[in-house]
XYZ file of C-alpha atoms in Angstrom:
293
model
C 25.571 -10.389 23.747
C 25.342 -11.236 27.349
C 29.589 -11.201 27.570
C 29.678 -7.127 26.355
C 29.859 -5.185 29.056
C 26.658 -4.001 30.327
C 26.825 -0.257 29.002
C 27.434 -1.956 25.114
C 24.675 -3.815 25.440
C 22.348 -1.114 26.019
C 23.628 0.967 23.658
C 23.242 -1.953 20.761
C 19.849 -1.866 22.460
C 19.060 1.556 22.146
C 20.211 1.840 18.467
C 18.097 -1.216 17.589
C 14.842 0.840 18.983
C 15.970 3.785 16.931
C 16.685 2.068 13.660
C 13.272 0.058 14.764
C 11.612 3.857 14.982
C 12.975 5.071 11.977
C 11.586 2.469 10.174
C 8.325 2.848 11.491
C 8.559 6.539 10.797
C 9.335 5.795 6.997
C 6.207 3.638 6.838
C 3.523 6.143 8.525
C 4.753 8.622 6.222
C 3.682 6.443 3.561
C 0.301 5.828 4.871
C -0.193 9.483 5.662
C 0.567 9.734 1.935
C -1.478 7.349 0.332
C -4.368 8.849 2.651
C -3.799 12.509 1.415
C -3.994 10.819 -2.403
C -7.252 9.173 -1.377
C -8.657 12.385 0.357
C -8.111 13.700 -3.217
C -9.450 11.196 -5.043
C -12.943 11.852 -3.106
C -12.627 15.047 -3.001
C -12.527 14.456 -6.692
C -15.469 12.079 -7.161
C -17.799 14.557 -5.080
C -16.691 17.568 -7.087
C -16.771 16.086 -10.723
C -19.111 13.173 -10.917
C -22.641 14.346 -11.093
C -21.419 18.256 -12.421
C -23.423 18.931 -15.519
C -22.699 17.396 -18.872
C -20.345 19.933 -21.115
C -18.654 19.345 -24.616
C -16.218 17.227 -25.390
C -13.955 20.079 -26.332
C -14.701 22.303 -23.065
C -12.851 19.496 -21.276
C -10.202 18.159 -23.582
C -9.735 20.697 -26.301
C -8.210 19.541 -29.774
C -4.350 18.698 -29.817
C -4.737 18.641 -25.899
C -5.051 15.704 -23.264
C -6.982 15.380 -20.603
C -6.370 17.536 -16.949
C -6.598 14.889 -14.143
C -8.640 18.012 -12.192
C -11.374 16.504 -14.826
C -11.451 12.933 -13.900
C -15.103 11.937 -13.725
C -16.488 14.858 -15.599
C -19.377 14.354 -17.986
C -18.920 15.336 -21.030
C -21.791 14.993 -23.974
C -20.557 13.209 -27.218
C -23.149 13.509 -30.727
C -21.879 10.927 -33.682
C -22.055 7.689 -34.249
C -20.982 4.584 -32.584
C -17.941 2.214 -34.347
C -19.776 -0.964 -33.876
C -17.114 -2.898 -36.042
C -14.587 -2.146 -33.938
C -16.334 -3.280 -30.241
C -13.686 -4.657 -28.070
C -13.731 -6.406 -24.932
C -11.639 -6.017 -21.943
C -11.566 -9.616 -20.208
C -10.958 -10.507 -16.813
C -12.925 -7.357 -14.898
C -13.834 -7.843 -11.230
C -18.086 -7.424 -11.456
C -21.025 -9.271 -10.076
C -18.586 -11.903 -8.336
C -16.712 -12.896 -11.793
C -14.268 -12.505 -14.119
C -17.036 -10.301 -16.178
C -15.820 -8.110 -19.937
C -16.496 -4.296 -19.903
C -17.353 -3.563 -23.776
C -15.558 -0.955 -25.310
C -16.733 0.586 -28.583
C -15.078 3.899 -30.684
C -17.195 6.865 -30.737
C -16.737 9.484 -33.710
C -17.905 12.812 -32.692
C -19.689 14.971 -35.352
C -15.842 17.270 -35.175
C -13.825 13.393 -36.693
C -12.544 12.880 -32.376
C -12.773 9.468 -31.436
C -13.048 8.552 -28.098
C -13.608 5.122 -26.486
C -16.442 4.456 -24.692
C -16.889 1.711 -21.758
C -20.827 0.489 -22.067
C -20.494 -1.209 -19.044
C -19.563 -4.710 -18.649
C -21.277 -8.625 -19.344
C -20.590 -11.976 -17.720
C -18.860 -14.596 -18.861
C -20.956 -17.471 -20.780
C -22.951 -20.587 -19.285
C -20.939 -22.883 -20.804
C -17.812 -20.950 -21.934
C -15.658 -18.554 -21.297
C -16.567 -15.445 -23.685
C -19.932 -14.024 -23.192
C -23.088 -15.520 -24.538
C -24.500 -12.074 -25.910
C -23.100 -8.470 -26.096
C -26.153 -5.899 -26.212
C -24.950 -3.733 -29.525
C -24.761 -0.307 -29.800
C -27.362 2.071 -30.743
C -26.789 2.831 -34.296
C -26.725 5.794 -36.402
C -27.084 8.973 -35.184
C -26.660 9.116 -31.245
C -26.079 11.908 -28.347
C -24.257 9.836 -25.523
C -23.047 11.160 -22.593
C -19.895 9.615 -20.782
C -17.615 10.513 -17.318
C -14.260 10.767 -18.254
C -11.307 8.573 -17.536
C -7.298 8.434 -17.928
C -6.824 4.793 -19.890
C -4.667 2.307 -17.649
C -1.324 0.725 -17.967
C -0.190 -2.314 -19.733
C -0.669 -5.471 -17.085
C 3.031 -5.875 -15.521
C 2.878 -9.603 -16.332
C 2.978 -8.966 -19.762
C -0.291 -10.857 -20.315
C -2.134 -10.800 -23.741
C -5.353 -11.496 -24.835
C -7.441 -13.613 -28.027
C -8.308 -11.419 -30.791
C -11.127 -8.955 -30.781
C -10.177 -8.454 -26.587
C -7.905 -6.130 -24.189
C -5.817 -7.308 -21.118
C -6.807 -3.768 -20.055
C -8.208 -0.082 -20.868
C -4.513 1.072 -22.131
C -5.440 3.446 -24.896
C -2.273 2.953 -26.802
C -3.149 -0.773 -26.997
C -6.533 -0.038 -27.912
C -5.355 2.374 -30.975
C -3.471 -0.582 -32.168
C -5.823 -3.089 -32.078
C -8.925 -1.307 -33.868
C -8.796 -0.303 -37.380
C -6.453 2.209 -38.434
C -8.398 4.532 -39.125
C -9.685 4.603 -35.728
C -6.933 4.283 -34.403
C -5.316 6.573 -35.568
C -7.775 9.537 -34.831
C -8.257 7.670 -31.329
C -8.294 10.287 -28.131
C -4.970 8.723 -26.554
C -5.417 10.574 -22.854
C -9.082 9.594 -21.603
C -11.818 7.500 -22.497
C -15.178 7.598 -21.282
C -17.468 5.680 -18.701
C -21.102 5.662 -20.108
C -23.890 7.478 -18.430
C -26.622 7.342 -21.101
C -27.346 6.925 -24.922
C -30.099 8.355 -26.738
C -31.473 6.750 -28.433
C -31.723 4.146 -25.736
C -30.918 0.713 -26.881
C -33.510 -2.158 -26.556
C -30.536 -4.091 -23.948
C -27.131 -2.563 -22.323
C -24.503 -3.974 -21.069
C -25.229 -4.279 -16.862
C -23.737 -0.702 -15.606
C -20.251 -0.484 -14.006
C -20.408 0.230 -10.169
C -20.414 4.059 -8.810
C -16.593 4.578 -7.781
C -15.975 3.599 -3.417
C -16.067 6.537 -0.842
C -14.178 4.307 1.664
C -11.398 6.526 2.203
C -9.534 2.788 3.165
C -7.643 2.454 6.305
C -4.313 4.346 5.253
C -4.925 7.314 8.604
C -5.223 3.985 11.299
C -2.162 2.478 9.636
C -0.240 5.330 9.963
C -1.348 5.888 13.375
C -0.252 2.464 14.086
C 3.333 2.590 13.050
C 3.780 5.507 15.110
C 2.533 3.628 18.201
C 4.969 0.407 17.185
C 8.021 3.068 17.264
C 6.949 4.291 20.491
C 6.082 0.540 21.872
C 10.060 -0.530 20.665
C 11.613 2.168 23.093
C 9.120 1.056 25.890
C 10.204 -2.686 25.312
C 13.605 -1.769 25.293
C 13.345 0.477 28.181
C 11.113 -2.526 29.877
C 14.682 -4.739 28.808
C 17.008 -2.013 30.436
C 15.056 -2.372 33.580
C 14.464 -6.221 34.356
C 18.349 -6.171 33.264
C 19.360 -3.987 36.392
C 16.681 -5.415 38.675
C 18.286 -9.244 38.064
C 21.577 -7.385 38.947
C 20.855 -5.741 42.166
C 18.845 -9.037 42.927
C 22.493 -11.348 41.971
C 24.403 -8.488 44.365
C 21.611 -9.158 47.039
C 22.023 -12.491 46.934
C 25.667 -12.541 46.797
C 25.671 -10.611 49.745
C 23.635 -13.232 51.539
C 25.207 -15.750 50.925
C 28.806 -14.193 52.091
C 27.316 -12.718 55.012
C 28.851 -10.704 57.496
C 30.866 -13.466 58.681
C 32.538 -16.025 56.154
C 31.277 -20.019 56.656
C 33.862 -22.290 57.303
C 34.121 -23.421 54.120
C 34.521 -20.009 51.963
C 37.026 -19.885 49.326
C 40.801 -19.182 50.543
C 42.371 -15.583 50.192
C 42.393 -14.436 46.574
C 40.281 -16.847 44.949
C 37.129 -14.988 44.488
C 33.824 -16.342 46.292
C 30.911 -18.022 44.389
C 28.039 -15.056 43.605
C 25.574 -17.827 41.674
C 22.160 -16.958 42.404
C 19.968 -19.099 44.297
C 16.065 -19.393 43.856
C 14.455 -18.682 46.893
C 12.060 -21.416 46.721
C 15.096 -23.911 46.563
C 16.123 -22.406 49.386
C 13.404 -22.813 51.549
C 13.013 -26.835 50.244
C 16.711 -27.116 51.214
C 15.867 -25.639 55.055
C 12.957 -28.251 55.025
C 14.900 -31.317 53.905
C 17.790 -30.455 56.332
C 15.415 -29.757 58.942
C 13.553 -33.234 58.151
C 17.066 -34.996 58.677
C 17.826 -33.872 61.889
């Protein structure tokens, strides 16, 4: 690059700060947007999660799914617990392990079945499956639950041993329970457990409030917008020590021709060296000549 001719070279620089900026550009707008869909996602959280308890049916209605505008709603549920078919959904991040939220089928009094997370258990002393899963209250119960949308299949395709989930992924869940259940199984949310009455002896240890860290998304976008602003500086920082070391090589060209040519300058027509000196050099050279005389 240093052969192009100077006014090239700044303009490759130049277009490398721009390209530099648009990228930067691209990837605050991407923070800004993850931040908005946080914002929401509290906003959310402090709208739905302790609003009073309503019907199933008030919030997903028969034949319908559930509105994401109701994420985290309570909702009250009177039936009966499916105790046969209790899942697990292994490898959960609680209490510092690799813990198993238990998921159990819950027929209203109307035939809906939705799937309830009790909360979640660690893994055993000396194994890898819990040691104990508190059961169900049975018969009879009024349990409300916050809702959720079920999650996706795991990307990696993983599986899991029979009578447990890789995740909540309702469609998975359908097929693994009984038919029956399965088939009258509420495919759009399930539902995080707030209480059961009646109140079992033991529960499963309760899953964690959701965070109101709205994460660092707004500083990251920030940032990037400071980087494209920092590339035209450094390039503009480039531009400049560039045409200071020029004027400094004319300078010292200059000097070294002088108004009068030395005895031993270059003949007519073959051009005069113009290699910059360092000054300290210089001044050894004056001292070493000087010492000699």
């Amino acid at each position: 690059m240093q052969n192009l001719p100077r006014a090239g070279r700044w303009a490759i620089y130049i277009a490398l700060a721009v390209v530099f900026a648009i990228a930067c550009a691209f990837l605050s707008h991407w923070q800004f947007t993850r931040n908005e869909e946080r914002s929401h996602q509290l906003a959310l959280v402090a709208q739905n999660y302790d609003a009073d308890p309503v019907p199933l049916a008030a919030a997903i209605p028969a034949g319908g799914e559930l509105d994401p505008q109701d994420e985290w709603r309570p909702v009250t549920l009177t039936g009966e617990y499916l105790a046969d078919d209790q899942l697990l959904a292994r490898n959960r991040p609680h209490g510092g392990t690799s813990a198993f939220e238990v998921l159990v089928p819950f027929r209203l009094d109307d035939g809906r079945i939705l799937l309830v997370d009790r909360g979640w258990v660690p893994p055993g002393d000396d194994q890898p499956e819990p040691d104990a899963v508190p059961a169900p209250p049975s018969g009879e119960a009024t349990v409300v639950v916050r809702l959720r949308p079920g999650e996706a299949l795991p990307s990696s395709g993983r599986s899991a041993p029979e009578g447990q989930v890789p995740t909540i992924n309702l469609d998975l869940v359908a097929d693994t329970i009984s038919s029956d259940a399965g088939t009258a199984l509420e495919r759009s949310a399930y539902g995080v457990v707030v209480t059961e009455d009646p109140a079992p002896a033991t529960v499963p240890n309760a899953l964690e409030s959701p965070s109101d860290d709205p994460g660092p998304h707004l500083s990251y976008a920030i940032q990037w917008i400071m980087f494209a602003i920092m590339g035209f500086v450094f390039i503009g920082y480039v531009i400049r020590t560039e045409r200071k070391h020029r004027r400094e090589d004319a300078e010292d060209a200059d000097d070294e021709l002088g108004p009068a040519a030395p005895a031993d300058a270059a003949p007519a027509g073959r051009p005069a060296s113009r290699r910059r000196r360092d000054r300290d050099a210089e001044d050894e050279d004056a001292l070493i000549d000087a010492a000699g005389r």
